[in-house]
Amino acid sequence: MGKPILVIVGAGPGVSSAVAKRFGNEGFRVVLLARRAEALKGYTNELNELGIEAHGLTADASDPASLSAAFETIYKQHGAPDVLVYNAAVISRFKPTELTETQLLEEFKVNVVGALTSAKQVIPDMIARNQGTILFTGGGLSLYPSVTSASLSIGKAGIRSLAFTLADELKPHGIYVGTVTIGGYVQKGSFFDPDAIAEQYWVLHTNRNEKEYLYLQA
């Protein structure tokens, strides 16, 4: 029996890197998806140097066809994902009236639609196996919207609702869906240390009994 497979959409430093290491240290093979091939090479090399098997594929989270093609490659080269983590987001600083309709729609494609597209790539196989985990990176803006981050506030509210509704739909099929709602700026050595946050992804995956972990500072 081969290693279980973790796929992270929206690979980068910080949370996704820490999650990759946390699951990799538990014996997972890691597949990272991001837009920039050069950055992916750096992320995968870092994991490989730690003894974690890691592979990278380029994909655009705003483009369903790009995501579909990437997952097709994953199934062919590595097999069926056991855990999907969606970590992609567009961080922009605009008040609601400063946003154009086009900008809001384009950012929503990454902040929410890409999560649904990614999930739909793994759900049929997970249903067939009656097992699997899907985790979304949420944000405190879903609970406390910011006037200067209107688009991301809308996006984080959307992905939180997506996580909750998917969790209810897929639970009867043995699939666990959860979200980690991060209520602050991720920074090494702070309360929002990425390694500490990554631990909660692992806890959700192993316990499978909560739709959400609120990572908020009192």
PDB file of N, CA and C in Angstrom, residues 42-77:
ATOM      1  N   GLY A  42      11.054  25.563  -5.638  1.00  0.00           N
ATOM      2  CA  GLY A  42      11.636  25.874  -4.334  1.00  0.00           C
ATOM      3  C   GLY A  42      10.892  25.197  -3.196  1.00  0.00           C
ATOM      4  N   TYR A  43       9.560  25.216  -3.262  1.00  0.00           N
ATOM      5  CA  TYR A  43       8.764  24.595  -2.205  1.00  0.00           C
ATOM      6  C   TYR A  43       8.990  23.084  -2.154  1.00  0.00           C
ATOM      7  N   THR A  44       8.995  22.446  -3.325  1.00  0.00           N
ATOM      8  CA  THR A  44       9.164  20.993  -3.347  1.00  0.00           C
ATOM      9  C   THR A  44      10.583  20.598  -2.923  1.00  0.00           C
ATOM     10  N   ASN A  45      11.572  21.383  -3.326  1.00  0.00           N
ATOM     11  CA  ASN A  45      12.957  21.087  -2.924  1.00  0.00           C
ATOM     12  C   ASN A  45      13.106  21.166  -1.408  1.00  0.00           C
ATOM     13  N   GLU A  46      12.471  22.166  -0.812  1.00  0.00           N
ATOM     14  CA  GLU A  46      12.544  22.324   0.643  1.00  0.00           C
ATOM     15  C   GLU A  46      11.963  21.101   1.347  1.00  0.00           C
ATOM     16  N   LEU A  47      10.833  20.609   0.856  1.00  0.00           N
ATOM     17  CA  LEU A  47      10.204  19.437   1.468  1.00  0.00           C
ATOM     18  C   LEU A  47      11.044  18.184   1.243  1.00  0.00           C
ATOM     19  N   ASN A  48      11.563  18.038   0.035  1.00  0.00           N
ATOM     20  CA  ASN A  48      12.389  16.867  -0.265  1.00  0.00           C
ATOM     21  C   ASN A  48      13.632  16.819   0.617  1.00  0.00           C
ATOM     22  N   GLU A  49      14.197  17.984   0.888  1.00  0.00           N
ATOM     23  CA  GLU A  49      15.379  18.046   1.746  1.00  0.00           C
ATOM     24  C   GLU A  49      15.062  17.630   3.182  1.00  0.00           C
ATOM     25  N   LEU A  50      13.801  17.730   3.553  1.00  0.00           N
ATOM     26  CA  LEU A  50      13.365  17.307   4.889  1.00  0.00           C
ATOM     27  C   LEU A  50      12.950  15.842   4.905  1.00  0.00           C
ATOM     28  N   GLY A  51      13.124  15.168   3.770  1.00  0.00           N
ATOM     29  CA  GLY A  51      12.764  13.761   3.682  1.00  0.00           C
ATOM     30  C   GLY A  51      11.304  13.517   3.357  1.00  0.00           C
ATOM     31  N   ILE A  52      10.606  14.562   2.910  1.00  0.00           N
ATOM     32  CA  ILE A  52       9.186  14.449   2.549  1.00  0.00           C
ATOM     33  C   ILE A  52       9.077  14.371   1.033  1.00  0.00           C
ATOM     34  N   GLU A  53       8.415  13.352   0.537  1.00  0.00           N
ATOM     35  CA  GLU A  53       8.222  13.231  -0.905  1.00  0.00           C
ATOM     36  C   GLU A  53       7.236  14.298  -1.365  1.00  0.00           C
ATOM     37  N   ALA A  54       7.689  15.155  -2.275  1.00  0.00           N
ATOM     38  CA  ALA A  54       6.848  16.264  -2.725  1.00  0.00           C
ATOM     39  C   ALA A  54       6.986  16.474  -4.224  1.00  0.00           C
ATOM     40  N   HIS A  55       5.886  16.863  -4.837  1.00  0.00           N
ATOM     41  CA  HIS A  55       5.842  17.108  -6.270  1.00  0.00           C
ATOM     42  C   HIS A  55       5.057  18.394  -6.519  1.00  0.00           C
ATOM     43  N   GLY A  56       5.385  19.087  -7.588  1.00  0.00           N
ATOM     44  CA  GLY A  56       4.707  20.332  -7.909  1.00  0.00           C
ATOM     45  C   GLY A  56       4.082  20.313  -9.285  1.00  0.00           C
ATOM     46  N   LEU A  57       2.919  20.956  -9.408  1.00  0.00           N
ATOM     47  CA  LEU A  57       2.237  21.108 -10.686  1.00  0.00           C
ATOM     48  C   LEU A  57       1.726  22.533 -10.796  1.00  0.00           C
ATOM     49  N   THR A  58       1.885  23.135 -11.972  1.00  0.00           N
ATOM     50  CA  THR A  58       1.359  24.480 -12.162  1.00  0.00           C
ATOM     51  C   THR A  58      -0.135  24.414 -12.460  1.00  0.00           C
ATOM     52  N   ALA A  59      -0.869  25.344 -11.877  1.00  0.00           N
ATOM     53  CA  ALA A  59      -2.309  25.444 -12.097  1.00  0.00           C
ATOM     54  C   ALA A  59      -2.762  26.825 -11.663  1.00  0.00           C
ATOM     55  N   ASP A  60      -3.810  27.308 -12.320  1.00  0.00           N
ATOM     56  CA  ASP A  60      -4.395  28.610 -12.008  1.00  0.00           C
ATOM     57  C   ASP A  60      -5.710  28.372 -11.290  1.00  0.00           C
ATOM     58  N   ALA A  61      -5.784  28.767 -10.024  1.00  0.00           N
ATOM     59  CA  ALA A  61      -6.975  28.508  -9.213  1.00  0.00           C
ATOM     60  C   ALA A  61      -8.212  29.227  -9.733  1.00  0.00           C
ATOM     61  N   SER A  62      -8.029  30.239 -10.575  1.00  0.00           N
ATOM     62  CA  SER A  62      -9.180  30.973 -11.118  1.00  0.00           C
ATOM     63  C   SER A  62      -9.732  30.322 -12.378  1.00  0.00           C
ATOM     64  N   ASP A  63      -9.070  29.292 -12.867  1.00  0.00           N
ATOM     65  CA  ASP A  63      -9.420  28.675 -14.148  1.00  0.00           C
ATOM     66  C   ASP A  63      -9.825  27.212 -13.940  1.00  0.00           C
ATOM     67  N   PRO A  64     -11.111  26.888 -14.028  1.00  0.00           N
ATOM     68  CA  PRO A  64     -11.554  25.507 -13.821  1.00  0.00           C
ATOM     69  C   PRO A  64     -10.869  24.506 -14.736  1.00  0.00           C
ATOM     70  N   ALA A  65     -10.629  24.877 -15.984  1.00  0.00           N
ATOM     71  CA  ALA A  65      -9.970  23.958 -16.921  1.00  0.00           C
ATOM     72  C   ALA A  65      -8.547  23.662 -16.480  1.00  0.00           C
ATOM     73  N   SER A  66      -7.846  24.676 -15.963  1.00  0.00           N
ATOM     74  CA  SER A  66      -6.483  24.500 -15.486  1.00  0.00           C
ATOM     75  C   SER A  66      -6.455  23.565 -14.273  1.00  0.00           C
ATOM     76  N   LEU A  67      -7.376  23.752 -13.360  1.00  0.00           N
ATOM     77  CA  LEU A  67      -7.444  22.891 -12.185  1.00  0.00           C
ATOM     78  C   LEU A  67      -7.796  21.459 -12.578  1.00  0.00           C
ATOM     79  N   SER A  68      -8.751  21.322 -13.468  1.00  0.00           N
ATOM     80  CA  SER A  68      -9.157  19.985 -13.913  1.00  0.00           C
ATOM     81  C   SER A  68      -7.993  19.236 -14.547  1.00  0.00           C
ATOM     82  N   ALA A  69      -7.228  19.937 -15.380  1.00  0.00           N
ATOM     83  CA  ALA A  69      -6.072  19.315 -16.040  1.00  0.00           C
ATOM     84  C   ALA A  69      -5.023  18.901 -15.022  1.00  0.00           C
ATOM     85  N   ALA A  70      -4.800  19.753 -14.019  1.00  0.00           N
ATOM     86  CA  ALA A  70      -3.805  19.432 -12.986  1.00  0.00           C
ATOM     87  C   ALA A  70      -4.211  18.191 -12.198  1.00  0.00           C
ATOM     88  N   PHE A  71      -5.480  18.106 -11.841  1.00  0.00           N
ATOM     89  CA  PHE A  71      -5.930  16.942 -11.079  1.00  0.00           C
ATOM     90  C   PHE A  71      -5.922  15.678 -11.928  1.00  0.00           C
ATOM     91  N   GLU A  72      -6.170  15.820 -13.196  1.00  0.00           N
ATOM     92  CA  GLU A  72      -6.066  14.662 -14.089  1.00  0.00           C
ATOM     93  C   GLU A  72      -4.643  14.115 -14.075  1.00  0.00           C
ATOM     94  N   THR A  73      -3.675  15.026 -14.073  1.00  0.00           N
ATOM     95  CA  THR A  73      -2.270  14.615 -13.994  1.00  0.00           C
ATOM     96  C   THR A  73      -1.967  13.957 -12.652  1.00  0.00           C
ATOM     97  N   ILE A  74      -2.521  14.514 -11.585  1.00  0.00           N
ATOM     98  CA  ILE A  74      -2.307  13.932 -10.252  1.00  0.00           C
ATOM     99  C   ILE A  74      -2.794  12.489 -10.207  1.00  0.00           C
ATOM    100  N   TYR A  75      -3.996  12.253 -10.715  1.00  0.00           N
ATOM    101  CA  TYR A  75      -4.545  10.891 -10.696  1.00  0.00           C
ATOM    102  C   TYR A  75      -3.682   9.943 -11.527  1.00  0.00           C
ATOM    103  N   LYS A  76      -3.192  10.425 -12.648  1.00  0.00           N
ATOM    104  CA  LYS A  76      -2.383   9.570 -13.516  1.00  0.00           C
ATOM    105  C   LYS A  76      -1.014   9.273 -12.924  1.00  0.00           C
ATOM    106  N   GLN A  77      -0.392  10.285 -12.322  1.00  0.00           N
ATOM    107  CA  GLN A  77       0.982  10.135 -11.847  1.00  0.00           C
ATOM    108  C   GLN A  77       1.097   9.652 -10.408  1.00  0.00           C
TER     109      GLN A  77
END
